[in-house]
Amino acid sequence: MEILFSSLAILARWDVVLALLVGSVGGVVIGAIPGVGPAVAIAILLPATFSLDPIVGLTALLGIYGSSMYGGAIPAILINVPGTAVNALTTYEGTPMTRRGEARRALSLAYSASFCGGVFSVICLIALSPVLAIVAPMFGSREIFLAALLGIILVILAHRGRVLAAGMTASFGIWIGTIGLEPVKYSQRYTFGQSWLAGGVDLIVVVLGLFALSQAFLLLVEPDKANKSEGISGGLFVGFKELLRHKRVAAVSSSFGVVMGMIPGVGEFTAQFLSYTYAQRTSSSPETFGNGSPEGLVASEASNNAVPAAAMIPLLALGIPGEALTAMMLSVFYVHSVVPGPQLFQTQMDFVIALYIALLILNVLVIAFLLVSTNQLLRVIEIPTRFLGVAILTLSFVGVYSLRNSAIDCAIAGGFGILGFVLKRLSLPIVPIILGMVLGGIMEIKLRTSMMRVDTPLDFISRPIAFILFLIILLVVAAHIRGIWLSRKTKGITHHGR
């Protein structure tokens, strides 16, 4: 109880409350603008959060992360254009409902399902916190190294059909992270005699280039367009009543979101796929899926909104981000010398609980904002894409320059912006680069630390958790290889059958 009161005291500050309001409302607006997305917004805001207290900066970023999917459902339902990438599945059911004249019903149901998923995940994680406080200290250097290795393997294998490309971009990210002074003996690596490379390549510069600048370039080279939408008449509270008729789908989908969010490299897309498949297979009317099924809409929105809170588990407990947005948040911890990991749960449990309560409040703020201002939000859908491109470009370079007042950082960000633009045009994965930089650094430090206490290779997995993680890595790799073999065998049989 004392920890709870301490957590509430951390949140009961005017700057934290303001950060929650700005993050939640700003995230909804960003999510509702097609072509921007939370990654771009968080990348642009990162430099500004470094001057704030950790709790203030993180609540603002969490607000954008957790609320953007709410806003992303608006254009997905009304104009068949997902506001964020994870709202793509929402278009399958939301747009047909709009065409039937049920736009208000679809939006209301999407908001209700999103609120259900978000609140359910936070409640689960608050309940799990005492368990995490016991388990997290059992992770030493070896365990964290293996967990980071498992995370990067899962990130690569999650890119189905593009595993080789994901592996190459992750390796590129790991290499970028090695540039500069190495962390033990401080010898220079890959600096080629250039003094400006001695400090390494800053993660935020790379993030701004790959996500924000590349998106600005895309918006500027594509034809200018402004989406049109019609207003919604009537209240949006009816969705909560209808959600009760689909409470089984909402509960299972939220559970999928929590479980998938805790696994590095998996995230919203896998949670959505599993939830949507489950809803379709157990539905009494599966033929309606893809043609405006309320159950499909609930499955999509409940699962993706349950992920953000769950994704904080590996970040806070082990210091291992599962995807790009939590990797960006990790940099906020590092700037303020707050090290996520086992010690955080032992020494700053009130800080952890405060973040979870902030996520709970965030969902309440967002749903209240959406229920009264959806029609006003429709105006942001109509912003011309060229204008967005110029705004993102300007804000990105201002953010990069403000980090260290360095024109070299701006040039590096521009280079990564061009790289990100090319990768996006070729449909190649970008996220593994960021996770490669972050997880590669963690793996190197933990490996070199653990090797001081290891005499033989078997000693590395002599502890129970290390051995379990090692087995999971072997099983994941073996399952992937088996999947490739079965796929080729099936293709071979099909080819001979012809």
Coordinates of C-alpha atoms in Angstrom, one line a residue:
M1 CA 0.0 0.0 0.0
E2 CA 2.9 2.3 0.8
I3 CA 4.3 1.8 -2.7
L4 CA 0.9 2.6 -4.2
F5 CA 0.7 6.0 -2.3
S6 CA 4.3 6.7 -3.3
S7 CA 3.5 6.1 -7.0
L8 CA 0.4 8.3 -6.8
A9 CA 2.6 11.0 -5.2
I10 CA 5.0 10.8 -8.2
L11 CA 2.0 11.3 -10.6
A12 CA 0.4 14.1 -8.6
R13 CA 2.6 16.9 -10.1
W14 CA 1.4 19.5 -12.5
D15 CA 4.1 18.8 -15.0
V16 CA 3.3 15.0 -15.0
V17 CA -0.4 15.7 -15.4
L18 CA 0.3 18.2 -18.3
A19 CA 2.5 15.6 -19.9
L20 CA -0.3 13.0 -19.7
L21 CA -2.8 15.4 -21.3
V22 CA -0.4 16.5 -24.0
G23 CA 0.7 12.9 -24.7
S24 CA -2.8 11.4 -24.8
V25 CA -4.4 14.2 -26.9
G26 CA -1.4 14.6 -29.1
G27 CA -1.2 10.8 -29.7
V28 CA -4.8 10.7 -30.8
V29 CA -4.2 13.6 -33.2
I30 CA -1.0 12.1 -34.6
G31 CA -2.7 8.7 -35.0
A32 CA -5.6 10.3 -36.9
I33 CA -3.2 11.8 -39.5
P34 CA -2.4 9.2 -42.2
G35 CA 1.2 9.1 -43.1
V36 CA 2.7 10.3 -39.8
G37 CA 2.3 7.6 -37.0
P38 CA 3.7 7.4 -33.5
A39 CA 7.2 6.5 -34.5
V40 CA 7.7 9.8 -36.3
A41 CA 6.1 11.8 -33.5
I42 CA 8.1 10.2 -30.8
A43 CA 11.3 10.5 -32.8
I44 CA 10.7 14.3 -33.2
L45 CA 9.8 14.7 -29.5
L46 CA 12.7 12.7 -28.1
P47 CA 15.3 15.6 -28.0
A48 CA 12.8 17.8 -26.1
T49 CA 12.2 15.1 -23.4
F50 CA 15.8 14.9 -22.5
S51 CA 15.6 18.1 -20.5
L52 CA 12.6 16.9 -18.5
D53 CA 12.4 14.6 -15.5
P54 CA 12.3 10.9 -16.5
I55 CA 8.7 10.5 -15.3
V56 CA 7.5 13.6 -17.2
G57 CA 9.3 12.6 -20.5
L58 CA 8.2 9.0 -20.3
T59 CA 4.5 9.8 -19.6
A60 CA 4.4 12.1 -22.6
L61 CA 6.0 9.5 -24.9
L62 CA 3.8 6.7 -23.4
G63 CA 0.8 8.9 -24.0
I64 CA 1.6 9.1 -27.7
Y65 CA 2.5 5.4 -28.0
G66 CA -0.7 4.3 -26.2
S67 CA -3.2 6.7 -27.7
S68 CA -2.1 6.8 -31.4
M69 CA -3.9 3.5 -32.2
Y70 CA -7.1 5.0 -30.9
G71 CA -6.8 7.9 -33.4
G72 CA -5.5 5.6 -36.1
A73 CA -8.9 3.9 -36.2
I74 CA -10.7 7.0 -37.3
P75 CA -9.3 7.3 -40.9
A76 CA -9.2 3.5 -41.1
I77 CA -12.9 3.3 -40.6
L78 CA -14.1 6.4 -42.3
I79 CA -11.8 6.7 -45.4
N80 CA -10.2 3.2 -45.6
V81 CA -6.7 4.7 -44.9
P82 CA -5.1 3.4 -41.6
G83 CA -3.8 6.2 -39.5
T84 CA -1.1 3.9 -38.1
A85 CA 0.3 0.7 -39.6
V86 CA -1.4 -1.4 -36.9
N87 CA -4.8 -0.1 -37.8
A88 CA -4.6 -1.8 -41.3
L89 CA -6.7 -4.7 -40.1
T90 CA -9.4 -2.3 -38.8
T91 CA -10.1 -1.3 -42.4
Y92 CA -11.3 -4.8 -43.2
E93 CA -14.3 -4.4 -41.0
G94 CA -14.6 -0.7 -40.3
T95 CA -14.8 0.6 -43.9
P96 CA -17.6 -1.9 -45.0
M97 CA -19.6 -0.7 -41.9
T98 CA -19.1 2.9 -43.0
R99 CA -20.3 2.1 -46.5
R100 CA -23.4 0.5 -45.0
G101 CA -24.1 3.8 -43.2
E102 CA -22.8 2.5 -39.8
A103 CA -19.8 4.8 -39.3
R104 CA -21.0 5.9 -35.8
R105 CA -21.4 2.3 -34.7
A106 CA -18.0 1.3 -36.1
L107 CA -16.2 4.2 -34.4
S108 CA -18.0 3.7 -31.1
L109 CA -17.2 0.0 -31.1
A110 CA -13.6 0.6 -32.0
Y111 CA -13.2 3.1 -29.2
S112 CA -14.8 0.7 -26.7
A113 CA -12.7 -2.3 -27.7
S114 CA -9.5 -0.2 -27.6
F115 CA -10.4 1.0 -24.1
C116 CA -11.1 -2.5 -23.0
G117 CA -7.8 -3.8 -24.3
G118 CA -5.8 -0.9 -22.9
V119 CA -7.3 -1.1 -19.4
F120 CA -7.2 -4.9 -19.3
S121 CA -3.5 -4.9 -20.1
V122 CA -2.6 -2.3 -17.4
I123 CA -4.6 -4.2 -14.8
C124 CA -2.8 -7.4 -15.7
L125 CA 0.6 -5.7 -15.4
I126 CA -0.1 -4.1 -12.1
A127 CA -1.1 -7.5 -10.8
L128 CA 2.1 -9.0 -12.3
S129 CA 4.4 -6.4 -10.8
P130 CA 5.1 -8.3 -7.5
V131 CA 6.0 -11.4 -9.5
L132 CA 8.3 -9.4 -11.7
A133 CA 10.0 -7.9 -8.7
I134 CA 10.8 -11.4 -7.5
V135 CA 11.9 -12.8 -10.9
A136 CA 13.8 -9.8 -12.3
P137 CA 16.7 -10.0 -9.8
M138 CA 17.3 -13.6 -10.9
F139 CA 18.6 -12.2 -14.3
G140 CA 22.3 -11.7 -14.2
S141 CA 24.7 -10.7 -17.1
R142 CA 24.4 -14.1 -18.8
E143 CA 20.6 -14.2 -18.6
I144 CA 20.2 -10.7 -20.0
F145 CA 22.7 -11.5 -22.8
L146 CA 20.6 -14.5 -23.8
A147 CA 17.4 -12.6 -23.4
A148 CA 18.7 -9.9 -25.7
L149 CA 19.9 -12.5 -28.2
L150 CA 16.5 -14.1 -28.1
G151 CA 14.9 -10.7 -28.7
I152 CA 16.9 -9.9 -31.8
I153 CA 16.3 -13.4 -33.2
L154 CA 12.5 -13.0 -32.6
V155 CA 12.7 -9.5 -34.3
I156 CA 14.3 -11.0 -37.3
L157 CA 12.1 -14.1 -37.6
A158 CA 8.9 -11.9 -37.1
H159 CA 9.5 -10.5 -40.6
R160 CA 8.0 -13.4 -42.4
G161 CA 9.1 -13.6 -46.0
R162 CA 11.8 -11.0 -45.4
V163 CA 13.9 -12.8 -42.8
L164 CA 17.2 -12.5 -44.7
A165 CA 16.6 -8.7 -45.2
A166 CA 15.7 -8.3 -41.5
G167 CA 18.9 -10.2 -40.5
M168 CA 21.0 -8.0 -42.7
T169 CA 19.5 -4.7 -41.4
A170 CA 19.8 -6.0 -37.8
S171 CA 23.5 -6.8 -38.4
F172 CA 23.9 -3.4 -39.9
G173 CA 22.4 -1.9 -36.8
I174 CA 24.7 -3.9 -34.5
W175 CA 27.7 -2.7 -36.6
I176 CA 26.6 0.9 -36.3
G177 CA 26.5 0.5 -32.5
T178 CA 30.1 -0.6 -32.4
I179 CA 31.4 2.6 -34.0
G180 CA 33.4 4.8 -31.6
L181 CA 35.1 4.0 -28.3
E182 CA 34.4 0.4 -27.2
P183 CA 33.0 0.2 -23.6
V184 CA 35.8 -1.6 -21.7
K185 CA 39.2 -0.5 -22.9
Y186 CA 38.0 2.6 -24.8
S187 CA 39.9 1.7 -27.9
Q188 CA 38.6 3.2 -31.2
R189 CA 36.6 1.1 -33.6
Y190 CA 35.6 1.9 -37.2
T191 CA 36.5 5.6 -36.7
F192 CA 39.0 5.6 -39.7
G193 CA 40.9 8.4 -38.0
Q194 CA 37.9 10.8 -38.0
S195 CA 37.5 12.5 -34.6
W196 CA 33.8 13.2 -35.1
L197 CA 33.2 9.4 -35.1
A198 CA 35.0 8.8 -31.8
G199 CA 31.8 9.5 -29.9
G200 CA 29.9 7.0 -31.9
V201 CA 26.7 7.4 -33.9
D202 CA 23.9 8.7 -31.6
L203 CA 20.8 6.5 -31.5
I204 CA 18.5 9.5 -31.6
V205 CA 20.1 10.9 -34.7
V206 CA 19.6 7.5 -36.4
V207 CA 16.0 7.2 -35.1
L208 CA 15.1 10.7 -36.5
G209 CA 16.8 9.9 -39.8
L210 CA 15.3 6.5 -40.3
F211 CA 11.8 7.3 -39.1
A212 CA 11.0 11.0 -39.3
L213 CA 13.2 12.2 -42.2
S214 CA 12.5 9.2 -44.4
Q215 CA 8.8 9.6 -43.9
A216 CA 9.1 13.3 -44.8
F217 CA 10.9 12.4 -48.0
L218 CA 8.2 9.9 -48.9
L219 CA 5.5 12.5 -48.3
L220 CA 7.3 15.1 -50.4
V221 CA 8.0 12.9 -53.4
E222 CA 4.5 11.4 -53.6
P223 CA 1.5 13.3 -55.2
D224 CA 0.0 15.9 -52.9
K225 CA -3.4 14.8 -51.6
A226 CA -5.9 15.7 -48.9
N227 CA -8.4 13.1 -47.7
K228 CA -12.0 14.0 -47.4
S229 CA -14.4 12.7 -44.6
E230 CA -17.9 13.4 -43.5
G231 CA -19.0 14.3 -40.0
I232 CA -20.5 11.8 -37.5
S233 CA -23.9 12.6 -36.0
G234 CA -25.1 11.2 -32.7
G235 CA -23.4 10.0 -29.5
L236 CA -20.6 7.5 -29.4
F237 CA -21.5 5.7 -26.1
V238 CA -23.5 2.9 -27.8
G239 CA -20.3 0.9 -28.4
F240 CA -19.8 0.0 -24.8
K241 CA -23.2 -1.6 -24.7
E242 CA -22.6 -3.6 -27.9
L243 CA -19.1 -4.6 -26.6
L244 CA -20.9 -6.6 -23.9
R245 CA -22.3 -8.8 -26.6
H246 CA -18.8 -9.6 -27.7
K247 CA -17.1 -9.8 -24.3
R248 CA -15.6 -13.2 -25.0
V249 CA -13.8 -11.9 -28.1
A250 CA -12.7 -8.7 -26.3
A251 CA -11.3 -10.7 -23.4
V252 CA -9.4 -13.2 -25.5
S253 CA -8.1 -10.5 -27.9
S254 CA -6.9 -8.4 -25.0
S255 CA -5.1 -11.5 -23.5
F256 CA -3.4 -12.1 -26.8
G257 CA -2.2 -8.5 -26.8
V258 CA -0.8 -8.8 -23.3
V259 CA 1.1 -12.0 -24.0
M260 CA 2.4 -11.0 -27.5
G261 CA 3.4 -7.5 -26.1
M262 CA 5.7 -9.1 -23.5
I263 CA 7.6 -11.1 -26.2
P264 CA 10.3 -9.0 -27.9
G265 CA 9.9 -8.6 -31.6
V266 CA 6.3 -9.9 -31.8
G267 CA 4.0 -7.0 -31.0
E268 CA 0.7 -5.8 -32.4
F269 CA 0.6 -7.5 -35.8
T270 CA 0.9 -11.0 -34.3
A271 CA -1.6 -10.2 -31.6
Q272 CA -4.0 -8.9 -34.1
F273 CA -3.6 -11.9 -36.4
L274 CA -4.2 -14.4 -33.6
S275 CA -7.1 -12.5 -32.2
Y276 CA -8.8 -12.0 -35.6
T277 CA -8.3 -15.7 -36.5
Y278 CA -9.7 -16.8 -33.2
A279 CA -12.7 -14.5 -33.5
Q280 CA -13.4 -15.8 -37.0
R281 CA -13.1 -19.4 -36.2
T282 CA -15.4 -19.2 -33.1
S283 CA -17.9 -16.8 -34.6
S284 CA -21.5 -18.0 -35.4
S285 CA -21.3 -15.9 -38.6
P286 CA -17.7 -16.2 -40.0
E287 CA -18.9 -15.3 -43.5
T288 CA -19.3 -11.7 -42.3
F289 CA -15.6 -11.2 -41.6
G290 CA -14.1 -8.9 -44.2
N291 CA -17.5 -7.4 -44.9
G292 CA -18.1 -5.4 -41.7
S293 CA -18.1 -7.9 -38.8
P294 CA -18.3 -6.2 -35.4
E295 CA -16.5 -9.2 -33.9
G296 CA -13.5 -8.7 -36.3
L297 CA -13.4 -5.0 -35.4
V298 CA -13.4 -5.8 -31.7
A299 CA -10.6 -8.4 -32.1
S300 CA -8.4 -6.0 -34.0
E301 CA -8.8 -2.9 -31.8
A302 CA -8.7 -4.8 -28.4
S303 CA -5.6 -6.7 -29.2
N304 CA -3.5 -3.9 -30.6
N305 CA -4.3 -1.5 -27.7
A306 CA -3.4 -4.2 -25.2
V307 CA 0.2 -4.3 -26.5
P308 CA 1.8 -0.9 -25.4
A309 CA 1.5 -1.6 -21.7
A310 CA 2.7 -5.2 -22.0
A311 CA 5.7 -4.1 -24.2
M312 CA 7.0 -2.2 -21.2
I313 CA 7.6 -5.5 -19.3
P314 CA 10.9 -6.5 -21.1
L315 CA 11.9 -2.9 -21.2
L316 CA 11.5 -2.2 -17.5
A317 CA 12.4 -5.7 -16.1
L318 CA 15.4 -6.4 -18.3
G319 CA 16.2 -3.2 -20.2
I320 CA 15.4 -5.0 -23.4
P321 CA 13.2 -3.2 -25.9
G322 CA 10.9 -5.3 -28.0
E323 CA 10.3 -2.9 -30.9
A324 CA 11.3 0.6 -32.1
L325 CA 9.1 2.7 -29.9
T326 CA 10.3 1.1 -26.6
A327 CA 13.9 1.4 -27.9
M328 CA 13.3 5.1 -28.3
M329 CA 12.0 5.3 -24.7
L330 CA 15.0 3.4 -23.5
S331 CA 17.2 6.4 -24.5
V332 CA 15.2 8.6 -22.1
F333 CA 16.2 6.3 -19.2
Y334 CA 19.8 6.4 -20.2
V335 CA 20.0 10.2 -20.6
H336 CA 18.8 10.5 -16.9
S337 CA 21.1 7.7 -15.7
V338 CA 18.1 5.5 -14.8
V339 CA 19.0 2.0 -15.8
P340 CA 16.0 -0.3 -16.6
G341 CA 16.5 -3.8 -15.5
P342 CA 16.3 -6.0 -12.3
Q343 CA 17.6 -3.2 -10.0
L344 CA 14.7 -0.9 -11.1
F345 CA 12.2 -3.3 -9.6
Q346 CA 14.1 -3.6 -6.4
T347 CA 15.0 0.1 -5.9
Q348 CA 12.3 2.1 -7.7
M349 CA 9.2 0.0 -7.6
D350 CA 7.1 3.1 -7.0
F351 CA 8.4 4.6 -10.3
V352 CA 7.4 1.4 -12.2
I353 CA 3.9 1.4 -10.7
A354 CA 3.6 5.1 -11.4
L355 CA 4.2 4.4 -15.1
Y356 CA 1.5 1.7 -15.1
I357 CA -1.0 4.0 -13.4
A358 CA -0.2 6.7 -15.9
L359 CA -1.1 4.2 -18.7
L360 CA -4.4 3.5 -16.9
I361 CA -5.2 7.2 -16.6
L362 CA -4.1 7.7 -20.2
N363 CA -6.8 5.3 -21.5
V364 CA -9.5 7.2 -19.5
L365 CA -8.3 10.6 -20.8
V366 CA -8.3 9.3 -24.4
I367 CA -11.7 7.8 -24.4
A368 CA -13.2 10.9 -22.8
F369 CA -11.5 13.1 -25.4
L370 CA -12.7 10.9 -28.3
L371 CA -16.3 10.7 -27.2
V372 CA -16.6 14.5 -27.3
S373 CA -14.3 15.6 -30.1
T374 CA -14.3 13.1 -32.9
N375 CA -15.9 15.5 -35.4
Q376 CA -13.3 18.1 -34.7
L377 CA -10.6 15.5 -35.2
L378 CA -11.8 14.8 -38.7
R379 CA -10.2 18.0 -39.8
V380 CA -6.7 16.7 -39.3
I381 CA -7.4 13.9 -41.8
E382 CA -7.7 16.6 -44.5
I383 CA -4.2 18.1 -44.0
P384 CA -2.3 18.0 -47.3
T385 CA 0.5 15.4 -47.4
R386 CA 3.1 17.9 -48.8
F387 CA 2.5 20.3 -45.9
L388 CA 3.0 17.4 -43.5
G389 CA 6.2 16.4 -45.2
V390 CA 7.7 20.0 -44.9
A391 CA 6.6 20.2 -41.2
I392 CA 8.2 16.8 -40.3
L393 CA 11.4 17.7 -42.2
T394 CA 11.7 21.0 -40.4
L395 CA 10.9 19.7 -36.9
S396 CA 13.3 16.7 -37.4
F397 CA 16.3 18.9 -38.3
V398 CA 15.5 21.2 -35.4
G399 CA 15.4 18.3 -33.1
V400 CA 18.7 16.8 -34.4
Y401 CA 20.5 20.1 -34.1
S402 CA 19.2 20.7 -30.6
L403 CA 20.9 17.5 -29.3
R404 CA 24.5 18.8 -29.5
N405 CA 24.3 21.9 -31.7
S406 CA 26.1 19.9 -34.4
A407 CA 25.8 20.3 -38.1
I408 CA 27.5 16.9 -38.5
D409 CA 24.6 15.2 -36.6
C410 CA 22.2 16.8 -39.1
A411 CA 24.3 15.4 -42.0
I412 CA 24.3 11.9 -40.4
A413 CA 20.5 12.1 -39.9
G414 CA 20.1 13.2 -43.5
G415 CA 22.1 10.2 -44.6
F416 CA 20.0 7.8 -42.6
G417 CA 16.9 9.6 -43.8
I418 CA 17.9 8.8 -47.4
L419 CA 18.7 5.2 -46.4
G420 CA 15.3 4.9 -44.7
F421 CA 13.6 6.3 -47.8
V422 CA 15.3 3.8 -50.0
L423 CA 14.4 0.9 -47.6
K424 CA 10.8 1.9 -47.5
R425 CA 10.5 2.2 -51.2
L426 CA 12.0 -1.3 -51.5
S427 CA 9.7 -2.6 -48.8
L428 CA 12.7 -3.6 -46.6
P429 CA 12.5 -3.6 -42.8
I430 CA 13.8 -0.6 -40.9
V431 CA 13.0 -1.5 -37.3
P432 CA 15.8 -4.2 -37.0
I433 CA 18.4 -1.5 -37.5
I434 CA 17.3 0.4 -34.3
L435 CA 16.9 -2.8 -32.3
G436 CA 20.3 -4.0 -33.6
M437 CA 21.9 -0.9 -32.3
V438 CA 20.2 -1.1 -28.9
L439 CA 20.3 -4.9 -28.3
G440 CA 23.8 -5.2 -29.8
G441 CA 25.2 -2.8 -27.3
I442 CA 23.5 -4.6 -24.4
M443 CA 24.7 -8.0 -25.7
E444 CA 28.3 -6.8 -25.9
I445 CA 28.5 -5.3 -22.4
K446 CA 26.7 -8.3 -20.8
L447 CA 28.8 -10.9 -22.7
R448 CA 32.1 -9.2 -21.7
T449 CA 30.9 -8.9 -18.1
S450 CA 29.8 -12.5 -17.9
M451 CA 32.9 -13.9 -19.5
M452 CA 34.9 -12.9 -16.4
R453 CA 33.0 -15.6 -14.4
V454 CA 32.9 -18.3 -17.1
D455 CA 35.6 -20.9 -17.6
T456 CA 34.0 -23.2 -20.2
P457 CA 31.1 -22.7 -22.7
L458 CA 28.8 -24.9 -20.6
D459 CA 29.3 -22.6 -17.6
F460 CA 27.5 -19.9 -19.5
I461 CA 24.2 -21.9 -19.3
S462 CA 24.8 -23.6 -16.0
R463 CA 22.1 -21.5 -14.2
P464 CA 18.4 -22.5 -14.6
I465 CA 17.1 -19.3 -16.3
A466 CA 20.1 -19.1 -18.6
F467 CA 19.6 -22.8 -19.6
I468 CA 15.8 -22.2 -20.2
L469 CA 16.6 -19.2 -22.4
F470 CA 19.2 -21.2 -24.3
L471 CA 16.6 -23.9 -24.9
I472 CA 14.1 -21.4 -26.1
I473 CA 16.6 -20.0 -28.6
L474 CA 17.3 -23.5 -29.9
L475 CA 13.6 -24.2 -30.2
V476 CA 12.8 -21.0 -32.0
V477 CA 15.5 -21.4 -34.5
A478 CA 14.7 -25.1 -35.0
A479 CA 11.0 -24.3 -35.5
H480 CA 11.9 -21.7 -38.1
I481 CA 14.1 -24.1 -40.0
R482 CA 11.4 -26.8 -39.9
G483 CA 8.9 -24.3 -41.2
I484 CA 11.2 -23.5 -44.2
W485 CA 11.7 -27.2 -44.9
L486 CA 8.0 -27.9 -44.8
S487 CA 7.2 -25.0 -47.0
R488 CA 9.8 -26.1 -49.6
K489 CA 8.5 -29.7 -49.4
T490 CA 5.0 -28.5 -50.0
K491 CA 6.1 -26.4 -52.9
G492 CA 8.0 -29.4 -54.3
I493 CA 5.0 -31.7 -54.1
T494 CA 2.8 -29.1 -55.8
H495 CA 5.4 -28.6 -58.5
H496 CA 5.6 -32.4 -59.2
G497 CA 1.8 -32.7 -59.1
R498 CA 1.6 -30.3 -62.0

